[in-house]
């Protein structure tokens, strides 16, 4: 059985309970940290942080350890992970070395990106903006229709009075139906990390590229692939959303620094090699 180091005193009780459970599963499996890393796809240093209470392990890592330890029903363990994730949200439970750099400014060689690429809006923000614009347009059209109908009724009434027709005709006009509000813009497709090692290289099932350059502001499957591989290497890019934002930029720079590469925040051939190796 492993001789575990004492967990940090400030660790949230919910996180502590999860780490203790993971340590027991690791001991039950009889595997070393390196063997566990080889079977799960997460690096030895990542498992050292997970089992030391310094970094909250991703859901996929918890499932992989449960499967290796022979836990046929990891539902209870995953529920414990969700509770621990809530406790991890407080600032005192975050480790500085695993947190991405706060809001880095794009470097000078990336200033040629368009304003929309430098500040990618979140999908829900775009949907909210579209809904507000559609509501404003609908309101303006409804008010305009009401004004036109009122003017038409007044003109008809004046015409009847001038011609002395002796009878008032109620002129009614159907209200113009407001245009249907545009449907919200489609959100980015969900991405998943299906880690698999082929010929000594890691792939996450989103893209097999090893040459394409991905930079801050890019969106797509290459970004999602890089995010999955960053998470596997123990550098959290935030969510796997396919958007190269500040969190992903910080994770890329941390990986490049760790691998001894030129730290430029761009995923090129050398950085792909470090991610897939």
PDB file of N, CA, C and O in Angstrom, residues 180-222:
ATOM      1  N   UNK A 180     -41.984  37.240 -37.373  1.00  0.00           N
ATOM      2  CA  UNK A 180     -41.466  36.236 -36.441  1.00  0.00           C
ATOM      3  C   UNK A 180     -40.027  36.582 -36.089  1.00  0.00           C
ATOM      4  O   UNK A 180     -39.242  36.975 -36.938  1.00  0.00           O
ATOM      5  N   UNK A 181     -39.734  36.501 -34.793  1.00  0.00           N
ATOM      6  CA  UNK A 181     -38.371  36.801 -34.357  1.00  0.00           C
ATOM      7  C   UNK A 181     -37.415  35.748 -34.892  1.00  0.00           C
ATOM      8  O   UNK A 181     -37.756  34.569 -34.961  1.00  0.00           O
ATOM      9  N   UNK A 182     -36.255  36.189 -35.305  1.00  0.00           N
ATOM     10  CA  UNK A 182     -35.289  35.212 -35.851  1.00  0.00           C
ATOM     11  C   UNK A 182     -34.871  34.215 -34.789  1.00  0.00           C
ATOM     12  O   UNK A 182     -34.791  34.535 -33.611  1.00  0.00           O
ATOM     13  N   UNK A 183     -34.662  33.010 -35.245  1.00  0.00           N
ATOM     14  CA  UNK A 183     -34.226  31.971 -34.312  1.00  0.00           C
ATOM     15  C   UNK A 183     -32.813  32.267 -33.852  1.00  0.00           C
ATOM     16  O   UNK A 183     -32.031  32.860 -34.590  1.00  0.00           O
ATOM     17  N   UNK A 184     -32.498  31.896 -32.618  1.00  0.00           N
ATOM     18  CA  UNK A 184     -31.142  32.172 -32.117  1.00  0.00           C
ATOM     19  C   UNK A 184     -30.079  31.506 -32.984  1.00  0.00           C
ATOM     20  O   UNK A 184     -30.311  30.467 -33.591  1.00  0.00           O
ATOM     21  N   UNK A 185     -28.957  32.163 -33.033  1.00  0.00           N
ATOM     22  CA  UNK A 185     -27.844  31.594 -33.808  1.00  0.00           C
ATOM     23  C   UNK A 185     -27.434  30.258 -33.220  1.00  0.00           C
ATOM     24  O   UNK A 185     -27.428  30.084 -32.009  1.00  0.00           O
ATOM     25  N   UNK A 186     -27.135  29.290 -34.072  1.00  0.00           N
ATOM     26  CA  UNK A 186     -26.739  27.974 -33.550  1.00  0.00           C
ATOM     27  C   UNK A 186     -25.445  28.073 -32.751  1.00  0.00           C
ATOM     28  O   UNK A 186     -24.539  28.802 -33.100  1.00  0.00           O
ATOM     29  N   UNK A 187     -25.424  27.359 -31.637  1.00  0.00           N
ATOM     30  CA  UNK A 187     -24.235  27.342 -30.803  1.00  0.00           C
ATOM     31  C   UNK A 187     -23.193  26.395 -31.393  1.00  0.00           C
ATOM     32  O   UNK A 187     -23.494  25.611 -32.287  1.00  0.00           O
ATOM     33  N   UNK A 188     -21.977  26.529 -30.869  1.00  0.00           N
ATOM     34  CA  UNK A 188     -20.913  25.652 -31.349  1.00  0.00           C
ATOM     35  C   UNK A 188     -21.248  24.197 -31.015  1.00  0.00           C
ATOM     36  O   UNK A 188     -21.819  23.912 -29.972  1.00  0.00           O
ATOM     37  N   UNK A 189     -20.951  23.266 -31.910  1.00  0.00           N
ATOM     38  CA  UNK A 189     -21.253  21.852 -31.633  1.00  0.00           C
ATOM     39  C   UNK A 189     -20.461  21.372 -30.431  1.00  0.00           C
ATOM     40  O   UNK A 189     -19.340  21.834 -30.191  1.00  0.00           O
ATOM     41  N   UNK A 190     -21.034  20.466 -29.618  1.00  0.00           N
ATOM     42  CA  UNK A 190     -20.299  19.958 -28.462  1.00  0.00           C
ATOM     43  C   UNK A 190     -19.132  19.077 -28.906  1.00  0.00           C
ATOM     44  O   UNK A 190     -19.217  18.369 -29.901  1.00  0.00           O
ATOM     45  N   UNK A 191     -18.052  19.146 -28.154  1.00  0.00           N
ATOM     46  CA  UNK A 191     -16.888  18.323 -28.449  1.00  0.00           C
ATOM     47  C   UNK A 191     -16.636  17.379 -27.279  1.00  0.00           C
ATOM     48  O   UNK A 191     -16.937  17.699 -26.132  1.00  0.00           O
ATOM     49  N   UNK A 192     -16.106  16.223 -27.591  1.00  0.00           N
ATOM     50  CA  UNK A 192     -15.757  15.247 -26.567  1.00  0.00           C
ATOM     51  C   UNK A 192     -14.313  14.820 -26.755  1.00  0.00           C
ATOM     52  O   UNK A 192     -13.735  14.986 -27.835  1.00  0.00           O
ATOM     53  N   UNK A 193     -13.748  14.288 -25.682  1.00  0.00           N
ATOM     54  CA  UNK A 193     -12.364  13.813 -25.718  1.00  0.00           C
ATOM     55  C   UNK A 193     -12.366  12.288 -25.682  1.00  0.00           C
ATOM     56  O   UNK A 193     -12.658  11.693 -24.640  1.00  0.00           O
ATOM     57  N   UNK A 194     -12.091  11.669 -26.818  1.00  0.00           N
ATOM     58  CA  UNK A 194     -12.022  10.201 -26.904  1.00  0.00           C
ATOM     59  C   UNK A 194     -10.545   9.833 -27.098  1.00  0.00           C
ATOM     60  O   UNK A 194     -10.078   9.596 -28.217  1.00  0.00           O
ATOM     61  N   UNK A 195      -9.822   9.857 -25.988  1.00  0.00           N
ATOM     62  CA  UNK A 195      -8.368   9.667 -26.040  1.00  0.00           C
ATOM     63  C   UNK A 195      -8.003   8.259 -26.491  1.00  0.00           C
ATOM     64  O   UNK A 195      -8.579   7.271 -26.013  1.00  0.00           O
ATOM     65  N   UNK A 196      -7.071   8.183 -27.420  1.00  0.00           N
ATOM     66  CA  UNK A 196      -6.612   6.905 -27.946  1.00  0.00           C
ATOM     67  C   UNK A 196      -5.166   7.069 -28.408  1.00  0.00           C
ATOM     68  O   UNK A 196      -4.817   8.079 -29.012  1.00  0.00           O
ATOM     69  N   UNK A 197      -4.354   6.072 -28.126  1.00  0.00           N
ATOM     70  CA  UNK A 197      -2.942   6.144 -28.518  1.00  0.00           C
ATOM     71  C   UNK A 197      -2.714   5.243 -29.720  1.00  0.00           C
ATOM     72  O   UNK A 197      -3.007   4.047 -29.668  1.00  0.00           O
ATOM     73  N   UNK A 198      -2.213   5.825 -30.787  1.00  0.00           N
ATOM     74  CA  UNK A 198      -1.966   5.091 -32.035  1.00  0.00           C
ATOM     75  C   UNK A 198      -0.517   5.321 -32.441  1.00  0.00           C
ATOM     76  O   UNK A 198      -0.083   6.464 -32.634  1.00  0.00           O
ATOM     77  N   UNK A 199       0.245   4.225 -32.587  1.00  0.00           N
ATOM     78  CA  UNK A 199       1.660   4.300 -32.986  1.00  0.00           C
ATOM     79  C   UNK A 199       2.448   5.250 -32.096  1.00  0.00           C
ATOM     80  O   UNK A 199       3.275   6.045 -32.551  1.00  0.00           O
ATOM     81  N   UNK A 200       2.148   5.229 -30.788  1.00  0.00           N
ATOM     82  CA  UNK A 200       2.881   6.049 -29.837  1.00  0.00           C
ATOM     83  C   UNK A 200       2.430   7.493 -29.757  1.00  0.00           C
ATOM     84  O   UNK A 200       3.028   8.285 -29.029  1.00  0.00           O
ATOM     85  N   UNK A 201       1.366   7.870 -30.484  1.00  0.00           N
ATOM     86  CA  UNK A 201       0.877   9.245 -30.479  1.00  0.00           C
ATOM     87  C   UNK A 201      -0.540   9.279 -29.920  1.00  0.00           C
ATOM     88  O   UNK A 201      -1.349   8.397 -30.187  1.00  0.00           O
ATOM     89  N   UNK A 202      -0.856  10.349 -29.182  1.00  0.00           N
ATOM     90  CA  UNK A 202      -2.187  10.506 -28.587  1.00  0.00           C
ATOM     91  C   UNK A 202      -3.117  11.263 -29.527  1.00  0.00           C
ATOM     92  O   UNK A 202      -2.724  12.266 -30.135  1.00  0.00           O
ATOM     93  N   UNK A 203      -4.365  10.786 -29.628  1.00  0.00           N
ATOM     94  CA  UNK A 203      -5.408  11.456 -30.405  1.00  0.00           C
ATOM     95  C   UNK A 203      -6.672  11.506 -29.546  1.00  0.00           C
ATOM     96  O   UNK A 203      -6.938  10.609 -28.746  1.00  0.00           O
ATOM     97  N   UNK A 204      -7.445  12.585 -29.728  1.00  0.00           N
ATOM     98  CA  UNK A 204      -8.665  12.773 -28.931  1.00  0.00           C
ATOM     99  C   UNK A 204      -9.929  12.625 -29.760  1.00  0.00           C
ATOM    100  O   UNK A 204     -11.027  12.872 -29.267  1.00  0.00           O
ATOM    101  N   UNK A 205      -9.820  12.271 -31.036  1.00  0.00           N
ATOM    102  CA  UNK A 205     -10.999  12.003 -31.850  1.00  0.00           C
ATOM    103  C   UNK A 205     -11.618  13.217 -32.505  1.00  0.00           C
ATOM    104  O   UNK A 205     -12.693  13.117 -33.104  1.00  0.00           O
ATOM    105  N   UNK A 206     -10.988  14.397 -32.430  1.00  0.00           N
ATOM    106  CA  UNK A 206     -11.539  15.595 -33.069  1.00  0.00           C
ATOM    107  C   UNK A 206     -10.779  15.972 -34.345  1.00  0.00           C
ATOM    108  O   UNK A 206     -11.373  16.395 -35.327  1.00  0.00           O
ATOM    109  N   UNK A 207      -9.472  15.821 -34.337  1.00  0.00           N
ATOM    110  CA  UNK A 207      -8.645  16.145 -35.506  1.00  0.00           C
ATOM    111  C   UNK A 207      -7.341  15.352 -35.401  1.00  0.00           C
ATOM    112  O   UNK A 207      -6.837  15.106 -34.306  1.00  0.00           O
ATOM    113  N   UNK A 208      -6.811  14.961 -36.542  1.00  0.00           N
ATOM    114  CA  UNK A 208      -5.550  14.212 -36.556  1.00  0.00           C
ATOM    115  C   UNK A 208      -4.378  15.070 -37.041  1.00  0.00           C
ATOM    116  O   UNK A 208      -3.315  14.563 -37.391  1.00  0.00           O
ATOM    117  N   UNK A 209      -4.575  16.377 -37.092  1.00  0.00           N
ATOM    118  CA  UNK A 209      -3.541  17.263 -37.612  1.00  0.00           C
ATOM    119  C   UNK A 209      -2.299  17.234 -36.727  1.00  0.00           C
ATOM    120  O   UNK A 209      -2.387  17.089 -35.510  1.00  0.00           O
ATOM    121  N   UNK A 210      -1.147  17.395 -37.385  1.00  0.00           N
ATOM    122  CA  UNK A 210       0.120  17.525 -36.676  1.00  0.00           C
ATOM    123  C   UNK A 210       0.923  18.713 -37.203  1.00  0.00           C
ATOM    124  O   UNK A 210       2.054  18.934 -36.777  1.00  0.00           O
ATOM    125  N   UNK A 211       0.326  19.447 -38.150  1.00  0.00           N
ATOM    126  CA  UNK A 211       1.049  20.541 -38.801  1.00  0.00           C
ATOM    127  C   UNK A 211       0.309  21.873 -38.718  1.00  0.00           C
ATOM    128  O   UNK A 211       0.929  22.925 -38.703  1.00  0.00           O
ATOM    129  N   UNK A 212      -1.049  21.855 -38.728  1.00  0.00           N
ATOM    130  CA  UNK A 212      -1.812  23.096 -38.781  1.00  0.00           C
ATOM    131  C   UNK A 212      -1.495  23.982 -37.583  1.00  0.00           C
ATOM    132  O   UNK A 212      -1.390  23.510 -36.453  1.00  0.00           O
ATOM    133  N   UNK A 213      -1.368  25.278 -37.825  1.00  0.00           N
ATOM    134  CA  UNK A 213      -1.100  26.228 -36.751  1.00  0.00           C
ATOM    135  C   UNK A 213      -2.425  26.787 -36.224  1.00  0.00           C
ATOM    136  O   UNK A 213      -3.255  27.274 -36.986  1.00  0.00           O
ATOM    137  N   UNK A 214      -2.617  26.699 -34.916  1.00  0.00           N
ATOM    138  CA  UNK A 214      -3.830  27.184 -34.256  1.00  0.00           C
ATOM    139  C   UNK A 214      -3.417  28.305 -33.308  1.00  0.00           C
ATOM    140  O   UNK A 214      -2.501  28.136 -32.503  1.00  0.00           O
ATOM    141  N   UNK A 215      -4.100  29.471 -33.422  1.00  0.00           N
ATOM    142  CA  UNK A 215      -3.707  30.633 -32.630  1.00  0.00           C
ATOM    143  C   UNK A 215      -4.909  31.182 -31.871  1.00  0.00           C
ATOM    144  O   UNK A 215      -6.042  30.765 -32.061  1.00  0.00           O
ATOM    145  N   UNK A 216      -4.621  32.158 -31.019  1.00  0.00           N
ATOM    146  CA  UNK A 216      -5.636  32.810 -30.197  1.00  0.00           C
ATOM    147  C   UNK A 216      -6.765  33.378 -31.078  1.00  0.00           C
ATOM    148  O   UNK A 216      -6.520  34.060 -32.055  1.00  0.00           O
ATOM    149  N   UNK A 217      -7.997  33.048 -30.719  1.00  0.00           N
ATOM    150  CA  UNK A 217      -9.155  33.518 -31.469  1.00  0.00           C
ATOM    151  C   UNK A 217      -9.710  32.499 -32.440  1.00  0.00           C
ATOM    152  O   UNK A 217     -10.820  32.671 -32.935  1.00  0.00           O
ATOM    153  N   UNK A 218      -8.963  31.431 -32.762  1.00  0.00           N
ATOM    154  CA  UNK A 218      -9.457  30.400 -33.682  1.00  0.00           C
ATOM    155  C   UNK A 218     -10.587  29.595 -33.036  1.00  0.00           C
ATOM    156  O   UNK A 218     -10.685  29.469 -31.815  1.00  0.00           O
ATOM    157  N   UNK A 219     -11.437  29.029 -33.896  1.00  0.00           N
ATOM    158  CA  UNK A 219     -12.566  28.200 -33.442  1.00  0.00           C
ATOM    159  C   UNK A 219     -12.625  26.972 -34.345  1.00  0.00           C
ATOM    160  O   UNK A 219     -12.463  27.081 -35.563  1.00  0.00           O
ATOM    161  N   UNK A 220     -12.853  25.793 -33.779  1.00  0.00           N
ATOM    162  CA  UNK A 220     -13.028  24.605 -34.605  1.00  0.00           C
ATOM    163  C   UNK A 220     -12.487  23.345 -33.966  1.00  0.00           C
ATOM    164  O   UNK A 220     -12.086  23.315 -32.795  1.00  0.00           O
ATOM    165  N   UNK A 221     -12.478  22.278 -34.781  1.00  0.00           N
ATOM    166  CA  UNK A 221     -12.110  20.955 -34.269  1.00  0.00           C
ATOM    167  C   UNK A 221     -10.631  20.894 -33.872  1.00  0.00           C
ATOM    168  O   UNK A 221     -10.271  20.167 -32.945  1.00  0.00           O
ATOM    169  N   UNK A 222      -9.746  21.662 -34.583  1.00  0.00           N
ATOM    170  CA  UNK A 222      -8.342  21.644 -34.209  1.00  0.00           C
ATOM    171  C   UNK A 222      -8.150  22.214 -32.801  1.00  0.00           C
ATOM    172  O   UNK A 222      -7.329  21.726 -32.029  1.00  0.00           O
TER     173      UNK A 222
END
